[in-house]
Short mmCIF file of C-alpha atoms in Angstrom, two decimals:
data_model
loop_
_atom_site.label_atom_id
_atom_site.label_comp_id
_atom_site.label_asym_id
_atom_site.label_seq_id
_atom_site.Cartn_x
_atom_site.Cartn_y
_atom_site.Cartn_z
CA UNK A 1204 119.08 56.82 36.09
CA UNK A 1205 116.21 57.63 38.54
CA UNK A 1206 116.93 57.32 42.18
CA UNK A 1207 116.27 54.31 44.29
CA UNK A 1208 113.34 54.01 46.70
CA UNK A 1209 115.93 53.55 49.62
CA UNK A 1210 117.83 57.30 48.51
CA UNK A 1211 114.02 58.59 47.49
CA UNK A 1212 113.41 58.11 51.54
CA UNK A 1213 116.86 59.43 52.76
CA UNK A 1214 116.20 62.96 51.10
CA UNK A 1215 112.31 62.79 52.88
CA UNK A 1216 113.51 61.65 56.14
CA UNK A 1217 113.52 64.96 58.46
CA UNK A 1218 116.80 64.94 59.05
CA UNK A 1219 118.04 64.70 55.61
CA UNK A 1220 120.45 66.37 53.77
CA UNK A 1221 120.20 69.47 51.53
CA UNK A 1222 119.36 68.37 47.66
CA UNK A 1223 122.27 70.96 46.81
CA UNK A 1224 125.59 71.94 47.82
CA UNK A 1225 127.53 75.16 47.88
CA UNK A 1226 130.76 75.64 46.15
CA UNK A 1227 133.37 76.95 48.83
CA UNK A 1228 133.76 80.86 48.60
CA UNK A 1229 136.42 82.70 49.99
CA UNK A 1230 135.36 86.06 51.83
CA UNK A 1231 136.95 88.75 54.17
CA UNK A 1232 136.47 88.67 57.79
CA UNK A 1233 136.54 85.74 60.44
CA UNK A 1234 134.99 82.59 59.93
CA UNK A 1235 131.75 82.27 62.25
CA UNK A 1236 130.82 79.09 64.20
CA UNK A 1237 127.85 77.17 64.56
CA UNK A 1238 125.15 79.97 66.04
CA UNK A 1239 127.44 82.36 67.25
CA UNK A 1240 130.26 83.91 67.01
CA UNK A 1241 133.44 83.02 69.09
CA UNK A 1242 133.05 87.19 70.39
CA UNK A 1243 132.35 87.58 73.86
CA UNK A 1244 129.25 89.27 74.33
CA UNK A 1245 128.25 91.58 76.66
CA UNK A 1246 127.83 89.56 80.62
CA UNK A 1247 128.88 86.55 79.49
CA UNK A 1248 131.83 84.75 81.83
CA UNK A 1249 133.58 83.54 79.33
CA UNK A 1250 134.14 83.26 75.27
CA UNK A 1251 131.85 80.76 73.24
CA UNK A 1252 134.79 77.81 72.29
CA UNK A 1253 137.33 78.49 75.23
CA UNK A 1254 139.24 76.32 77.65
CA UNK A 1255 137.17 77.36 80.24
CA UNK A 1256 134.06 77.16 78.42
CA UNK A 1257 134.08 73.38 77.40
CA UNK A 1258 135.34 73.05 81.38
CA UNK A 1259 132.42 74.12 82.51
CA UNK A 1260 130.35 72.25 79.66
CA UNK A 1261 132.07 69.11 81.34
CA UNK A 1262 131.61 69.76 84.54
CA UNK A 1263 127.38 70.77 83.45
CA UNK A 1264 127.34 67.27 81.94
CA UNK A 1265 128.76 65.97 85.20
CA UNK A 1266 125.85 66.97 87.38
CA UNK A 1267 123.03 66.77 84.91
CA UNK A 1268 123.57 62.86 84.06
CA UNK A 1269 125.61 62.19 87.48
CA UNK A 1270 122.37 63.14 89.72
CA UNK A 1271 119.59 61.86 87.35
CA UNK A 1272 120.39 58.46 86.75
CA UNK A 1273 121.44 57.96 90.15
CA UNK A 1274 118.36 59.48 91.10
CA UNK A 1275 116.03 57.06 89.02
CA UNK A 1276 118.05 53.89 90.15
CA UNK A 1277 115.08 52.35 91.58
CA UNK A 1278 113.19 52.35 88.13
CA UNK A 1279 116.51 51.38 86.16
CA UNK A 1280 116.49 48.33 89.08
CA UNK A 1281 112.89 46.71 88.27
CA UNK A 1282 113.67 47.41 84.48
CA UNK A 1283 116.97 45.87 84.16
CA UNK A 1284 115.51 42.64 86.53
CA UNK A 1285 111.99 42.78 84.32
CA UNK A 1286 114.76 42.28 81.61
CA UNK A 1287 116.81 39.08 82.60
CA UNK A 1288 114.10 37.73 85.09
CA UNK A 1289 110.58 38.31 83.34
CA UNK A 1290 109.27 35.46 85.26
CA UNK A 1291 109.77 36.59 88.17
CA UNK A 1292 109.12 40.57 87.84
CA UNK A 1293 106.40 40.24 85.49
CA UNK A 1294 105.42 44.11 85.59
CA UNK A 1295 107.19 47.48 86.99
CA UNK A 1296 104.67 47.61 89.81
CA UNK A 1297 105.04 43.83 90.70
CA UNK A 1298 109.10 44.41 90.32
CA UNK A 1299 108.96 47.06 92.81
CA UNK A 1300 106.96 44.72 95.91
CA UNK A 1301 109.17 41.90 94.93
CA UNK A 1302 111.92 44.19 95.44
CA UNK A 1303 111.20 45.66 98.87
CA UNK A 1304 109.82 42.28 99.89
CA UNK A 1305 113.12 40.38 99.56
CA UNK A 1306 115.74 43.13 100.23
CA UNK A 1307 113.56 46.02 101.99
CA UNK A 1308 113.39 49.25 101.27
CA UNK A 1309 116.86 49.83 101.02
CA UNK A 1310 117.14 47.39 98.06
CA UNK A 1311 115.70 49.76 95.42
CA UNK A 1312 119.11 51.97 95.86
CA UNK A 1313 121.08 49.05 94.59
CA UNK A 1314 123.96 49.81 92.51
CA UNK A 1315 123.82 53.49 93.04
CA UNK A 1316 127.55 54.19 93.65
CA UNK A 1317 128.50 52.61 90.18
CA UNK A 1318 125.39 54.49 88.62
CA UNK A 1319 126.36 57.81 90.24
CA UNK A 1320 130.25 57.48 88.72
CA UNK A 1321 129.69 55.96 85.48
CA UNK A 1322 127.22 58.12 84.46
CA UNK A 1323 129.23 61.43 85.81
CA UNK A 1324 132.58 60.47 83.77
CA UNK A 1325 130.51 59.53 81.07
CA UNK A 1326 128.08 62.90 81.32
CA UNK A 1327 131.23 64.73 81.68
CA UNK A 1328 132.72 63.42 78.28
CA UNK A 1329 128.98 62.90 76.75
CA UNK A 1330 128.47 67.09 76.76
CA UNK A 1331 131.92 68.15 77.17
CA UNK A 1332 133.69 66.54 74.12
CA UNK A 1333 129.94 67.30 71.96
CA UNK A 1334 130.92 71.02 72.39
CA UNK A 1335 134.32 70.67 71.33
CA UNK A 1336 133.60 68.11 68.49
CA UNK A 1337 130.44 70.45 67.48
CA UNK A 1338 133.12 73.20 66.77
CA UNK A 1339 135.36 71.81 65.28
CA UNK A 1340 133.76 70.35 62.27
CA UNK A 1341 131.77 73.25 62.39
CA UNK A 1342 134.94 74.90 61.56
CA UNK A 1343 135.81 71.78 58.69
CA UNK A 1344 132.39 72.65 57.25
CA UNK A 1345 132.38 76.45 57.06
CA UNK A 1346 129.31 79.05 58.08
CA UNK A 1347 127.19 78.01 55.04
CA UNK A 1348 127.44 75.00 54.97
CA UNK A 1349 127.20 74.37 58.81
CA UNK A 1350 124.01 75.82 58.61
CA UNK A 1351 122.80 73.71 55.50
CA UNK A 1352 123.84 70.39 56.97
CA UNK A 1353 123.42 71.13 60.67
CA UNK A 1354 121.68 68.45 61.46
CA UNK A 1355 124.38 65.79 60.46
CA UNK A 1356 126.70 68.15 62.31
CA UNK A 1357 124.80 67.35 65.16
CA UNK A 1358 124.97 63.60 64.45
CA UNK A 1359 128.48 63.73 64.16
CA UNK A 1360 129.42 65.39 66.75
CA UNK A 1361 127.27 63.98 69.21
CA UNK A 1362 128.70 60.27 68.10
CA UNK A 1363 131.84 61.26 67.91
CA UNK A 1364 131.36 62.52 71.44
CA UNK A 1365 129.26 58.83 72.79
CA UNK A 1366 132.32 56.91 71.64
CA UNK A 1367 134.74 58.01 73.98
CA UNK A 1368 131.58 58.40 76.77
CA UNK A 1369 130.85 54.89 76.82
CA UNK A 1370 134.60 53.83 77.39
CA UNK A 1371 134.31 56.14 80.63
CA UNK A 1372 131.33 54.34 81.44
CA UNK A 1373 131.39 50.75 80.71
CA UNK A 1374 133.49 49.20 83.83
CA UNK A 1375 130.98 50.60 86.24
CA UNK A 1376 127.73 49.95 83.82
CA UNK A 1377 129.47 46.49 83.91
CA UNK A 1378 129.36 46.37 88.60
CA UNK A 1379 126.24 47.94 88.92
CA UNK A 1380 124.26 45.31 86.28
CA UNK A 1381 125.90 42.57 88.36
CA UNK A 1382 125.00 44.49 91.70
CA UNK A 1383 121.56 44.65 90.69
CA UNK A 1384 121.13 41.14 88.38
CA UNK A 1385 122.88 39.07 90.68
CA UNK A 1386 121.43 38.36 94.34
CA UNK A 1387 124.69 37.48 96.94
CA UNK A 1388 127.11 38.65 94.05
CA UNK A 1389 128.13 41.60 96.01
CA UNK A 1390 126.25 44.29 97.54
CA UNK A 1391 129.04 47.30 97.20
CA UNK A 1392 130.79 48.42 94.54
CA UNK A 1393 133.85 47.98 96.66
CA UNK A 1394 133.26 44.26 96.88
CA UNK A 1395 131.60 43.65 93.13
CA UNK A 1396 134.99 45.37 91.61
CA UNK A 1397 137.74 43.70 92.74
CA UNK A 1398 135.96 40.15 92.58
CA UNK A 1399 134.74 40.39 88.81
CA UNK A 1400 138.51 41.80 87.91
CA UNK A 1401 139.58 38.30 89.75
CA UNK A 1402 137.01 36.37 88.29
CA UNK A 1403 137.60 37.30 84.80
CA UNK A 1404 140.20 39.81 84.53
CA UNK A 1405 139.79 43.54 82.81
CA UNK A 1406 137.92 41.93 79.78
CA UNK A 1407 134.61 41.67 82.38
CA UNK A 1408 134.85 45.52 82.57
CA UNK A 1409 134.83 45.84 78.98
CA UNK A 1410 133.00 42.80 77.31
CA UNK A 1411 129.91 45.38 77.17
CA UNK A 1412 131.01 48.23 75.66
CA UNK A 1413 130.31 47.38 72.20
CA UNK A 1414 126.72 46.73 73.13
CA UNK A 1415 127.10 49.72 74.91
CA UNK A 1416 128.04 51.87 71.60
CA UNK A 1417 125.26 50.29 70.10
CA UNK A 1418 122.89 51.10 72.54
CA UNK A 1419 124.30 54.60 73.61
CA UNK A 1420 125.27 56.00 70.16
CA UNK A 1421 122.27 56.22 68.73
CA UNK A 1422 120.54 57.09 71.78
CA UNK A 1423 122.77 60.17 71.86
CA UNK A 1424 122.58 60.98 68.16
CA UNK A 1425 118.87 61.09 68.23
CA UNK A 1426 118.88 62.85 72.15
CA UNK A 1427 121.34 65.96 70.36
CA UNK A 1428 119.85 66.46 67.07
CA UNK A 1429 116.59 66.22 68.49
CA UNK A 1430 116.78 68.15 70.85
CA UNK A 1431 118.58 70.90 68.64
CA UNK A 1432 116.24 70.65 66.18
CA UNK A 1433 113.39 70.41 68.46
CA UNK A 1434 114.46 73.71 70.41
CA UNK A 1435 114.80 75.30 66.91
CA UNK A 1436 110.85 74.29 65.83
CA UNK A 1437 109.24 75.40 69.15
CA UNK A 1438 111.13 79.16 68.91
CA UNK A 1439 109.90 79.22 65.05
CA UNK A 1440 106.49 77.72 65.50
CA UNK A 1441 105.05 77.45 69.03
CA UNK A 1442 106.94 80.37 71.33
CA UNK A 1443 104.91 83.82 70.82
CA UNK A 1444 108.01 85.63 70.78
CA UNK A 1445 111.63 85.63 69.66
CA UNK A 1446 114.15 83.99 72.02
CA UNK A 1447 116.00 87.27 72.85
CA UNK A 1448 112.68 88.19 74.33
CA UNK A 1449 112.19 85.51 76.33
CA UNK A 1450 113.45 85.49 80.20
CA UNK A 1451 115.58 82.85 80.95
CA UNK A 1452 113.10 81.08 83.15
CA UNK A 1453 110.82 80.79 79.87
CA UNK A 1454 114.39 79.56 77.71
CA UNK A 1455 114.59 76.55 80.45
CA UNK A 1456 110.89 75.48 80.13
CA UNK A 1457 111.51 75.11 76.23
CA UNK A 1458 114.85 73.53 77.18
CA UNK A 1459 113.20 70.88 79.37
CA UNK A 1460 109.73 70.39 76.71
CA UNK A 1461 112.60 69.97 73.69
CA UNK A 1462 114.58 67.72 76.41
CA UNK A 1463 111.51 65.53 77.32
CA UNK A 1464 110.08 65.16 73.43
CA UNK A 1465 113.81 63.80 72.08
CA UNK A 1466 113.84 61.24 75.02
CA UNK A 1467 110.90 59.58 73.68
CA UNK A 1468 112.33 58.82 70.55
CA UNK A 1469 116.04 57.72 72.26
CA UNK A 1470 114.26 55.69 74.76
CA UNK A 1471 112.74 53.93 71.15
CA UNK A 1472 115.94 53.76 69.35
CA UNK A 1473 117.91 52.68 72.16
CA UNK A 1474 115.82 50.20 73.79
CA UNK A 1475 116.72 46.58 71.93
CA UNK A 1476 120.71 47.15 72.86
CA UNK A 1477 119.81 47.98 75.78
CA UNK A 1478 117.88 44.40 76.96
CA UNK A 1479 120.96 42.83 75.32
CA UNK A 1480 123.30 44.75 77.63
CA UNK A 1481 121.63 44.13 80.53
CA UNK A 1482 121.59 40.53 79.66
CA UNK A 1483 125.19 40.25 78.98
CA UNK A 1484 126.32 42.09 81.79
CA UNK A 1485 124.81 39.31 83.84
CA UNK A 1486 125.86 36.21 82.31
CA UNK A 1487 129.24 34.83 82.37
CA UNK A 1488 130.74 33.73 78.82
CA UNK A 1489 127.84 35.23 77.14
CA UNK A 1490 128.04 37.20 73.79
CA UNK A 1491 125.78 39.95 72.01
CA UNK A 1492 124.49 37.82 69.31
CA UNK A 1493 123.90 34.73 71.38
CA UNK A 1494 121.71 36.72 73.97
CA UNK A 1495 120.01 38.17 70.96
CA UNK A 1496 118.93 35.27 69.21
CA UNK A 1497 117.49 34.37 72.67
CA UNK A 1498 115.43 36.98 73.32
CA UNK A 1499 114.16 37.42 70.12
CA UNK A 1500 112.58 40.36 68.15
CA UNK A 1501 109.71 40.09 70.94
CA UNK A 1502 111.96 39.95 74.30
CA UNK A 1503 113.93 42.72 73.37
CA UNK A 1504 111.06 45.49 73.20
CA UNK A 1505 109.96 44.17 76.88
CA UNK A 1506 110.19 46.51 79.52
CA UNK A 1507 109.55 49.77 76.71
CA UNK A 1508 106.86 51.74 78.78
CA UNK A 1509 108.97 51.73 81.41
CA UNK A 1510 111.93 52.38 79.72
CA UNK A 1511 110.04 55.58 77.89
CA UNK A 1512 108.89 57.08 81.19
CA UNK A 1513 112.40 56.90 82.56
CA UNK A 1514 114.17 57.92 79.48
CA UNK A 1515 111.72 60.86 78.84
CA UNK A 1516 111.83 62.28 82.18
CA UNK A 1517 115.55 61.75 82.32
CA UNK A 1518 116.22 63.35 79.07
CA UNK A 1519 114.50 66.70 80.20
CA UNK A 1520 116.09 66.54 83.44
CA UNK A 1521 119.48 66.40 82.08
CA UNK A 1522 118.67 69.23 79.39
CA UNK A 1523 117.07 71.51 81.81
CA UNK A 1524 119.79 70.91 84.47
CA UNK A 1525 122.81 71.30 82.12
CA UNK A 1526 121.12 74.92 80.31
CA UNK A 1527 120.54 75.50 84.27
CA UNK A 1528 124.59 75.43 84.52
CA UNK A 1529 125.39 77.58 81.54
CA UNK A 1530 122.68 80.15 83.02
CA UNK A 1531 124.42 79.77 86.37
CA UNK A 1532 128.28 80.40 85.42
CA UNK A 1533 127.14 82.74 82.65
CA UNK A 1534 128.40 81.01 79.56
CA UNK A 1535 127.37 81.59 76.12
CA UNK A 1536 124.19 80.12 74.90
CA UNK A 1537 123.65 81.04 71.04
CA UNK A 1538 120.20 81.08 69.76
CA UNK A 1539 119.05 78.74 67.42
CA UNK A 1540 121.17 79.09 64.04
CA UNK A 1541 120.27 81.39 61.55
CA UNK A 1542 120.75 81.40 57.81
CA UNK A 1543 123.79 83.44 56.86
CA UNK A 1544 123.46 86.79 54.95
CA UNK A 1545 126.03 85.21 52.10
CA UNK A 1546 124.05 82.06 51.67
CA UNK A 1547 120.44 83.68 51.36
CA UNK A 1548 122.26 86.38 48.62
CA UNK A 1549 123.28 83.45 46.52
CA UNK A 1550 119.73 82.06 47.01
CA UNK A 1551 118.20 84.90 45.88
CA UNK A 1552 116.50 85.42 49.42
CA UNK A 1553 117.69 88.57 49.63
CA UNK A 1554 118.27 91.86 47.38
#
């Protein structure tokens, strides 16, 4: 039976599968992890897969998505109100005078305390729990075949990883959309808290979050295996020399050029959940598929410029400050993964 057109584009899509599998062979020795080995090497702080490694992974994603989305609140602002208001900010420039017209200068830092800790608990489980999840199916898999299907390993993980994220971020993604959506709703997060929770209980914390998976996973699939994949075409193809060679001032400007070219294509993939989050979050009663059906397949790509610059810049920043913490504390930071010795000798790659 030949294949269908639908699998005939799976297997050319360039994060694919291999076309063959491996049959699982025992050998001596200890079983080696995605891109390095769990050996301490030499000036390291700590071992690669340790408590105190995926600690400091946490706390890395902590300060890289902590500081930048709090520091692009302004843009987030006019996008989120070009969103549910398009009459009335009809552009990002026109969003921002409308802005400082009514509620001054001041009113472009609106929402920032809920932006600041929803997007540090939800950073800190977003990069900590990838690092744990990467290694541990990494370990299901086996060397060879991590390295064959790395790229769904970084799928996995990396959703895996989003789905507990976004419960750690959800109550304050739900204050700071009202905060910002809302004029004379509250201007705190101390006020907006306690009077949505008597409004409408714990369900107004919550009532977002599966937009909020839809939204966010796929955003973070596509920001980790992009950018691993990404990192690992720009050593092969476009850095003169091999990555050992390279300082690690020269490592961070590939981090942040890998960073900024997968947050193009999350800001893409993400976009449409996100206009129906921002929606949802400001409307009482509403649901996902009702505000969808509103906005149609035109209103929910509004606001995508925008949305690309932000994401884009965001997406390096968050790269390049994160590898900026594992430089800093000294942890392990394998190269890009290699074929194994044992699976180029049963490919013939080797004598």
């Amino acid at each position: 039976m030949y294949p269908s057109t639908l699998t005939q584009l799976a297997r050319a899509n360039p994060f694919s599968a291999p076309l063959f599998s491996l049959q699982k062979v025992e050998e001596p020795g200890p079983r080696r992890r995605l891109a390095a080995a769990a050996a301490v090497d030499e000036g390291d702080s700590c071992e690669f897969g340790s408590q105190k490694y995926f600690v400091l992974c946490g706390f890395g994603g902590i300060l890289s998505c902590g500081t930048t989305h709090t520091a692009v609140v302004p843009l987030d602002l006019v996008c989120i109100c070009s969103l549910v208001d398009p009459a009335k900010y009809k552009s990002i420039f026109n969003g921002f005078s409308v802005t400082v017209r009514e509620d001054g200068v001041r009113g472009l830092a609106k929402g920032w305390a809920p932006t600041f800790i929803g997007y540090s608990m939800q950073g800190l489980c977003k990069f900590g729990f990838y690092e744990v999840f990467k290694i541990v199916y990494s370990d299901l898999l086996g060397e060879e075949n991590t390295y064959l299907w790395r790229t769904s390993l970084y799928l996995a993980a990396s959703a895996s990883a989003e789905f507990f994220a976004d419960i750690a971020l959800a109550p304050m993604e739900a204050c700071k959309v009202r905060i910002q959506t809302q004029p004379g709703y509250a201007n705190t997060l101390r006020q907006c808290a306690p009077k949505m929770y008597a409004e409408e209980g714990l369900w107004a914390f919550y009532k977002g979050v599966v937009p909020l998976w839809m939204r966010q996973i796929p955003y973070t699939m596509m920001k980790f295996a992009c950018f691993e994949r990404t990192v690992e075409l720009l050593y092969k193809y476009v850095v003169p020399k091999p990555r050992s060679e390279c300082s690690k001032s020269e490592q961070l400007v590939v981090t942040f050029v890998a960073g900024y070219i997968a947050g193009v294509f999350c800001a893409i993939v993400s976009h449409p959940a996100d206009s129906v989050v921002s929606v949802l979050n400001k409307e009482k009663g509403s649901t996902a598929v009702g505000v969808l059906k509103r906005l149609g397949p035109k209103g929910v790509w509004k606001g995508l410029v925008a949305r690309i610059i932000m994401i884009g810049t965001l997406t390096a920043l968050q790269w390049f400050i994160y590898d900026s913490v594992k430089v800093y504390f000294r942890l392990p930071r394998p190269p890009p993964p290699e074929m194994p010795e044992s699976l180029k000798k049963k490919l013939g790659l080797t004598e």
